[in-house]
Amino acid sequence: MHWRFPENISTFGGQIDSVFWITYYIVGAWFVAVELLLFYFILRFRKRPGQPAQYIKGDRWSELAWVMVPA
């Protein structure tokens, strides 16, 4: 699959195309890294016979801060 951008009709069209490709490669690399990490965690922490499930109690204020501060 080869992407073709429309013909540049301004003097800075090539720069815009470059920004698009930089963003594309950065987001693509992060996507692949996160998916590999996800599969690692799926395999590492899967259910195994003889191991009971564990309930891990969290810290409510710390969890709230991690959600509210970025929001």
Short mmCIF file of N, CA, C and O in Angstrom, two decimals:
data_model
loop_
_atom_site.label_atom_id
_atom_site.label_comp_id
_atom_site.label_asym_id
_atom_site.label_seq_id
_atom_site.Cartn_x
_atom_site.Cartn_y
_atom_site.Cartn_z
N MET A 1 0.85 -1.18 0.00
CA MET A 1 0.00 0.00 0.00
C MET A 1 0.89 1.24 0.00
O MET A 1 1.75 1.38 0.86
N HIS A 2 0.68 2.08 -0.93
CA HIS A 2 1.48 3.29 -1.03
C HIS A 2 0.55 4.50 -0.92
O HIS A 2 -0.40 4.63 -1.69
N TRP A 3 0.83 5.32 0.04
CA TRP A 3 0.01 6.52 0.23
C TRP A 3 0.53 7.62 -0.68
O TRP A 3 1.72 7.85 -0.79
N ARG A 4 -0.39 8.31 -1.27
CA ARG A 4 -0.02 9.46 -2.08
C ARG A 4 -0.76 10.67 -1.55
O ARG A 4 -1.99 10.66 -1.44
N PHE A 5 0.00 11.69 -1.27
CA PHE A 5 -0.61 12.94 -0.86
C PHE A 5 -1.01 13.74 -2.09
O PHE A 5 -0.43 13.57 -3.16
N PRO A 6 -1.98 14.62 -1.93
CA PRO A 6 -2.33 15.48 -3.06
C PRO A 6 -1.14 16.38 -3.44
O PRO A 6 -0.22 16.59 -2.65
N GLU A 7 -1.18 16.91 -4.61
CA GLU A 7 -0.11 17.80 -5.08
C GLU A 7 -0.03 19.01 -4.17
O GLU A 7 -1.05 19.58 -3.75
N ASN A 8 1.20 19.41 -3.86
CA ASN A 8 1.39 20.60 -3.02
C ASN A 8 0.96 21.85 -3.79
O ASN A 8 1.43 22.11 -4.89
N ILE A 9 0.07 22.61 -3.18
CA ILE A 9 -0.37 23.85 -3.83
C ILE A 9 0.13 25.07 -3.08
O ILE A 9 -0.24 26.18 -3.41
N SER A 10 0.97 24.83 -2.07
CA SER A 10 1.59 25.95 -1.36
C SER A 10 3.08 25.67 -1.20
O SER A 10 3.55 24.57 -1.44
N THR A 11 3.80 26.67 -0.76
CA THR A 11 5.24 26.53 -0.62
C THR A 11 5.63 25.68 0.58
O THR A 11 6.75 25.17 0.64
N PHE A 12 4.76 25.52 1.54
CA PHE A 12 5.08 24.74 2.73
C PHE A 12 4.33 23.41 2.79
O PHE A 12 4.24 22.77 3.84
N GLY A 13 3.81 22.95 1.68
CA GLY A 13 3.10 21.67 1.63
C GLY A 13 3.99 20.50 1.97
O GLY A 13 3.57 19.55 2.64
N GLY A 14 5.25 20.54 1.52
CA GLY A 14 6.19 19.47 1.84
C GLY A 14 6.48 19.38 3.33
O GLY A 14 6.65 18.29 3.88
N GLN A 15 6.53 20.52 4.01
CA GLN A 15 6.76 20.54 5.45
C GLN A 15 5.58 19.91 6.19
O GLN A 15 5.76 19.20 7.18
N ILE A 16 4.39 20.18 5.73
CA ILE A 16 3.20 19.59 6.35
C ILE A 16 3.22 18.08 6.15
O ILE A 16 2.90 17.32 7.08
N ASP A 17 3.60 17.63 4.96
CA ASP A 17 3.70 16.20 4.71
C ASP A 17 4.74 15.56 5.64
O ASP A 17 4.53 14.46 6.16
N SER A 18 5.86 16.25 5.87
CA SER A 18 6.90 15.73 6.76
C SER A 18 6.39 15.60 8.19
O SER A 18 6.67 14.60 8.86
N VAL A 19 5.62 16.56 8.65
CA VAL A 19 5.05 16.48 10.00
C VAL A 19 4.09 15.29 10.09
O VAL A 19 4.08 14.57 11.10
N PHE A 20 3.32 15.08 9.04
CA PHE A 20 2.42 13.93 9.03
C PHE A 20 3.20 12.64 9.18
O PHE A 20 2.84 11.78 9.98
N TRP A 21 4.27 12.46 8.40
CA TRP A 21 5.04 11.22 8.44
C TRP A 21 5.75 11.03 9.77
O TRP A 21 5.81 9.91 10.29
N ILE A 22 6.27 12.10 10.35
CA ILE A 22 6.91 11.99 11.67
C ILE A 22 5.89 11.52 12.70
O ILE A 22 6.15 10.61 13.49
N THR A 23 4.71 12.14 12.69
CA THR A 23 3.65 11.74 13.62
C THR A 23 3.23 10.30 13.38
O THR A 23 3.05 9.53 14.32
N TYR A 24 3.11 9.91 12.13
CA TYR A 24 2.72 8.55 11.77
C TYR A 24 3.71 7.53 12.33
O TYR A 24 3.31 6.52 12.91
N TYR A 25 5.00 7.77 12.16
CA TYR A 25 6.01 6.81 12.63
C TYR A 25 6.10 6.79 14.16
O TYR A 25 6.26 5.72 14.75
N ILE A 26 5.97 7.92 14.81
CA ILE A 26 6.02 7.94 16.28
C ILE A 26 4.83 7.19 16.86
O ILE A 26 4.98 6.35 17.75
N VAL A 27 3.64 7.49 16.37
CA VAL A 27 2.43 6.82 16.87
C VAL A 27 2.48 5.33 16.53
O VAL A 27 2.10 4.48 17.35
N GLY A 28 2.95 4.99 15.35
CA GLY A 28 3.07 3.58 14.97
C GLY A 28 4.02 2.81 15.88
O GLY A 28 3.74 1.68 16.29
N ALA A 29 5.17 3.43 16.21
CA ALA A 29 6.13 2.77 17.10
C ALA A 29 5.54 2.58 18.50
O ALA A 29 5.70 1.52 19.11
N TRP A 30 4.85 3.60 19.01
CA TRP A 30 4.22 3.46 20.33
C TRP A 30 3.15 2.38 20.31
O TRP A 30 2.99 1.63 21.27
N PHE A 31 2.38 2.31 19.23
CA PHE A 31 1.34 1.30 19.12
C PHE A 31 1.93 -0.10 19.18
O PHE A 31 1.45 -0.96 19.92
N VAL A 32 2.99 -0.34 18.40
CA VAL A 32 3.62 -1.65 18.40
C VAL A 32 4.19 -1.97 19.78
O VAL A 32 4.03 -3.09 20.29
N ALA A 33 4.84 -1.00 20.43
CA ALA A 33 5.42 -1.22 21.75
C ALA A 33 4.33 -1.57 22.78
O ALA A 33 4.50 -2.50 23.58
N VAL A 34 3.23 -0.85 22.75
CA VAL A 34 2.16 -1.10 23.71
C VAL A 34 1.50 -2.45 23.46
O VAL A 34 1.18 -3.19 24.41
N GLU A 35 1.31 -2.82 22.21
CA GLU A 35 0.72 -4.12 21.90
C GLU A 35 1.63 -5.26 22.34
O GLU A 35 1.16 -6.26 22.88
N LEU A 36 2.93 -5.13 22.13
CA LEU A 36 3.86 -6.16 22.60
C LEU A 36 3.84 -6.27 24.12
O LEU A 36 3.84 -7.37 24.67
N LEU A 37 3.79 -5.13 24.80
CA LEU A 37 3.70 -5.14 26.26
C LEU A 37 2.39 -5.77 26.73
O LEU A 37 2.38 -6.54 27.70
N LEU A 38 1.31 -5.48 26.04
CA LEU A 38 0.01 -6.07 26.38
C LEU A 38 0.06 -7.59 26.26
O LEU A 38 -0.38 -8.30 27.17
N PHE A 39 0.61 -8.10 25.16
CA PHE A 39 0.70 -9.55 25.00
C PHE A 39 1.63 -10.18 26.03
O PHE A 39 1.37 -11.28 26.51
N TYR A 40 2.69 -9.48 26.40
CA TYR A 40 3.57 -9.98 27.45
C TYR A 40 2.79 -10.13 28.76
O TYR A 40 2.88 -11.16 29.43
N PHE A 41 2.04 -9.09 29.13
CA PHE A 41 1.28 -9.15 30.38
C PHE A 41 0.18 -10.21 30.32
O PHE A 41 -0.11 -10.86 31.34
N ILE A 42 -0.44 -10.38 29.17
CA ILE A 42 -1.46 -11.42 29.03
C ILE A 42 -0.86 -12.79 29.29
O ILE A 42 -1.43 -13.62 30.01
N LEU A 43 0.31 -13.05 28.71
CA LEU A 43 0.95 -14.35 28.91
C LEU A 43 1.55 -14.49 30.31
O LEU A 43 1.51 -15.56 30.90
N ARG A 44 2.10 -13.42 30.83
CA ARG A 44 2.78 -13.48 32.13
C ARG A 44 1.80 -13.68 33.28
O ARG A 44 2.07 -14.42 34.22
N PHE A 45 0.67 -13.02 33.24
CA PHE A 45 -0.27 -13.03 34.36
C PHE A 45 -1.56 -13.78 34.05
O PHE A 45 -2.61 -13.47 34.60
N ARG A 46 -1.47 -14.79 33.20
CA ARG A 46 -2.68 -15.56 32.89
C ARG A 46 -3.04 -16.47 34.07
O ARG A 46 -2.22 -16.73 34.94
N LYS A 47 -4.25 -16.96 34.04
CA LYS A 47 -4.73 -17.85 35.10
C LYS A 47 -4.00 -19.18 35.00
O LYS A 47 -3.88 -19.76 33.92
N ARG A 48 -3.52 -19.64 36.13
CA ARG A 48 -2.82 -20.91 36.17
C ARG A 48 -3.49 -21.81 37.22
O ARG A 48 -3.96 -21.33 38.25
N PRO A 49 -3.51 -23.10 36.97
CA PRO A 49 -4.11 -24.00 37.96
C PRO A 49 -3.29 -24.00 39.25
O PRO A 49 -2.06 -23.96 39.23
N GLY A 50 -4.00 -24.04 40.36
CA GLY A 50 -3.35 -24.10 41.66
C GLY A 50 -3.00 -22.75 42.26
O GLY A 50 -2.53 -22.67 43.38
N GLN A 51 -3.22 -21.67 41.52
CA GLN A 51 -2.96 -20.34 42.04
C GLN A 51 -4.28 -19.60 42.21
O GLN A 51 -4.96 -19.31 41.23
N PRO A 52 -4.67 -19.29 43.43
CA PRO A 52 -5.93 -18.56 43.63
C PRO A 52 -5.78 -17.11 43.19
O PRO A 52 -4.68 -16.55 43.18
N ALA A 53 -6.89 -16.52 42.82
CA ALA A 53 -6.89 -15.11 42.44
C ALA A 53 -6.62 -14.25 43.67
O ALA A 53 -7.01 -14.59 44.79
N GLN A 54 -5.95 -13.13 43.47
CA GLN A 54 -5.64 -12.24 44.57
C GLN A 54 -6.36 -10.92 44.37
O GLN A 54 -6.41 -10.38 43.27
N TYR A 55 -6.91 -10.42 45.46
CA TYR A 55 -7.53 -9.10 45.43
C TYR A 55 -6.52 -8.14 46.02
O TYR A 55 -6.07 -8.30 47.15
N ILE A 56 -6.15 -7.14 45.23
CA ILE A 56 -5.19 -6.16 45.70
C ILE A 56 -5.94 -4.88 46.01
O ILE A 56 -6.53 -4.25 45.12
N LYS A 57 -5.92 -4.50 47.27
CA LYS A 57 -6.62 -3.30 47.70
C LYS A 57 -5.76 -2.08 47.38
O LYS A 57 -4.58 -2.04 47.70
N GLY A 58 -6.34 -1.10 46.72
CA GLY A 58 -5.59 0.09 46.32
C GLY A 58 -5.78 1.24 47.29
O GLY A 58 -6.55 1.17 48.25
N ASP A 59 -5.06 2.30 47.03
CA ASP A 59 -5.16 3.52 47.81
C ASP A 59 -6.09 4.48 47.06
O ASP A 59 -5.75 4.96 45.98
N ARG A 60 -7.24 4.73 47.62
CA ARG A 60 -8.27 5.51 46.94
C ARG A 60 -7.78 6.90 46.55
O ARG A 60 -8.03 7.38 45.46
N TRP A 61 -7.07 7.61 47.43
CA TRP A 61 -6.64 8.98 47.14
C TRP A 61 -5.56 9.02 46.05
O TRP A 61 -5.54 9.91 45.21
N SER A 62 -4.68 8.04 46.08
CA SER A 62 -3.66 7.98 45.04
C SER A 62 -4.29 7.70 43.68
O SER A 62 -3.92 8.32 42.67
N GLU A 63 -5.23 6.77 43.62
CA GLU A 63 -5.90 6.46 42.37
C GLU A 63 -6.71 7.66 41.87
O GLU A 63 -6.73 7.94 40.67
N LEU A 64 -7.37 8.33 42.77
CA LEU A 64 -8.14 9.52 42.40
C LEU A 64 -7.23 10.61 41.84
O LEU A 64 -7.56 11.27 40.86
N ALA A 65 -6.06 10.78 42.45
CA ALA A 65 -5.12 11.80 41.97
C ALA A 65 -4.63 11.44 40.56
O ALA A 65 -4.51 12.34 39.70
N TRP A 66 -4.35 10.16 40.29
CA TRP A 66 -3.88 9.75 38.97
C TRP A 66 -4.93 9.98 37.90
O TRP A 66 -4.61 10.15 36.73
N VAL A 67 -6.21 9.99 38.29
CA VAL A 67 -7.28 10.22 37.31
C VAL A 67 -7.59 11.72 37.19
O VAL A 67 -7.73 12.23 36.08
N MET A 68 -7.67 12.42 38.31
CA MET A 68 -8.13 13.80 38.30
C MET A 68 -7.07 14.80 37.87
O MET A 68 -7.40 15.80 37.23
N VAL A 69 -5.82 14.58 38.23
CA VAL A 69 -4.77 15.55 37.88
C VAL A 69 -4.62 15.67 36.36
O VAL A 69 -4.62 16.80 35.84
N PRO A 70 -4.52 14.58 35.61
CA PRO A 70 -4.44 14.77 34.15
C PRO A 70 -5.72 15.34 33.55
O PRO A 70 -5.66 16.06 32.56
N ALA A 71 -6.86 15.00 34.16
CA ALA A 71 -8.12 15.51 33.61
C ALA A 71 -8.21 17.00 33.84
O ALA A 71 -8.70 17.75 33.04
#
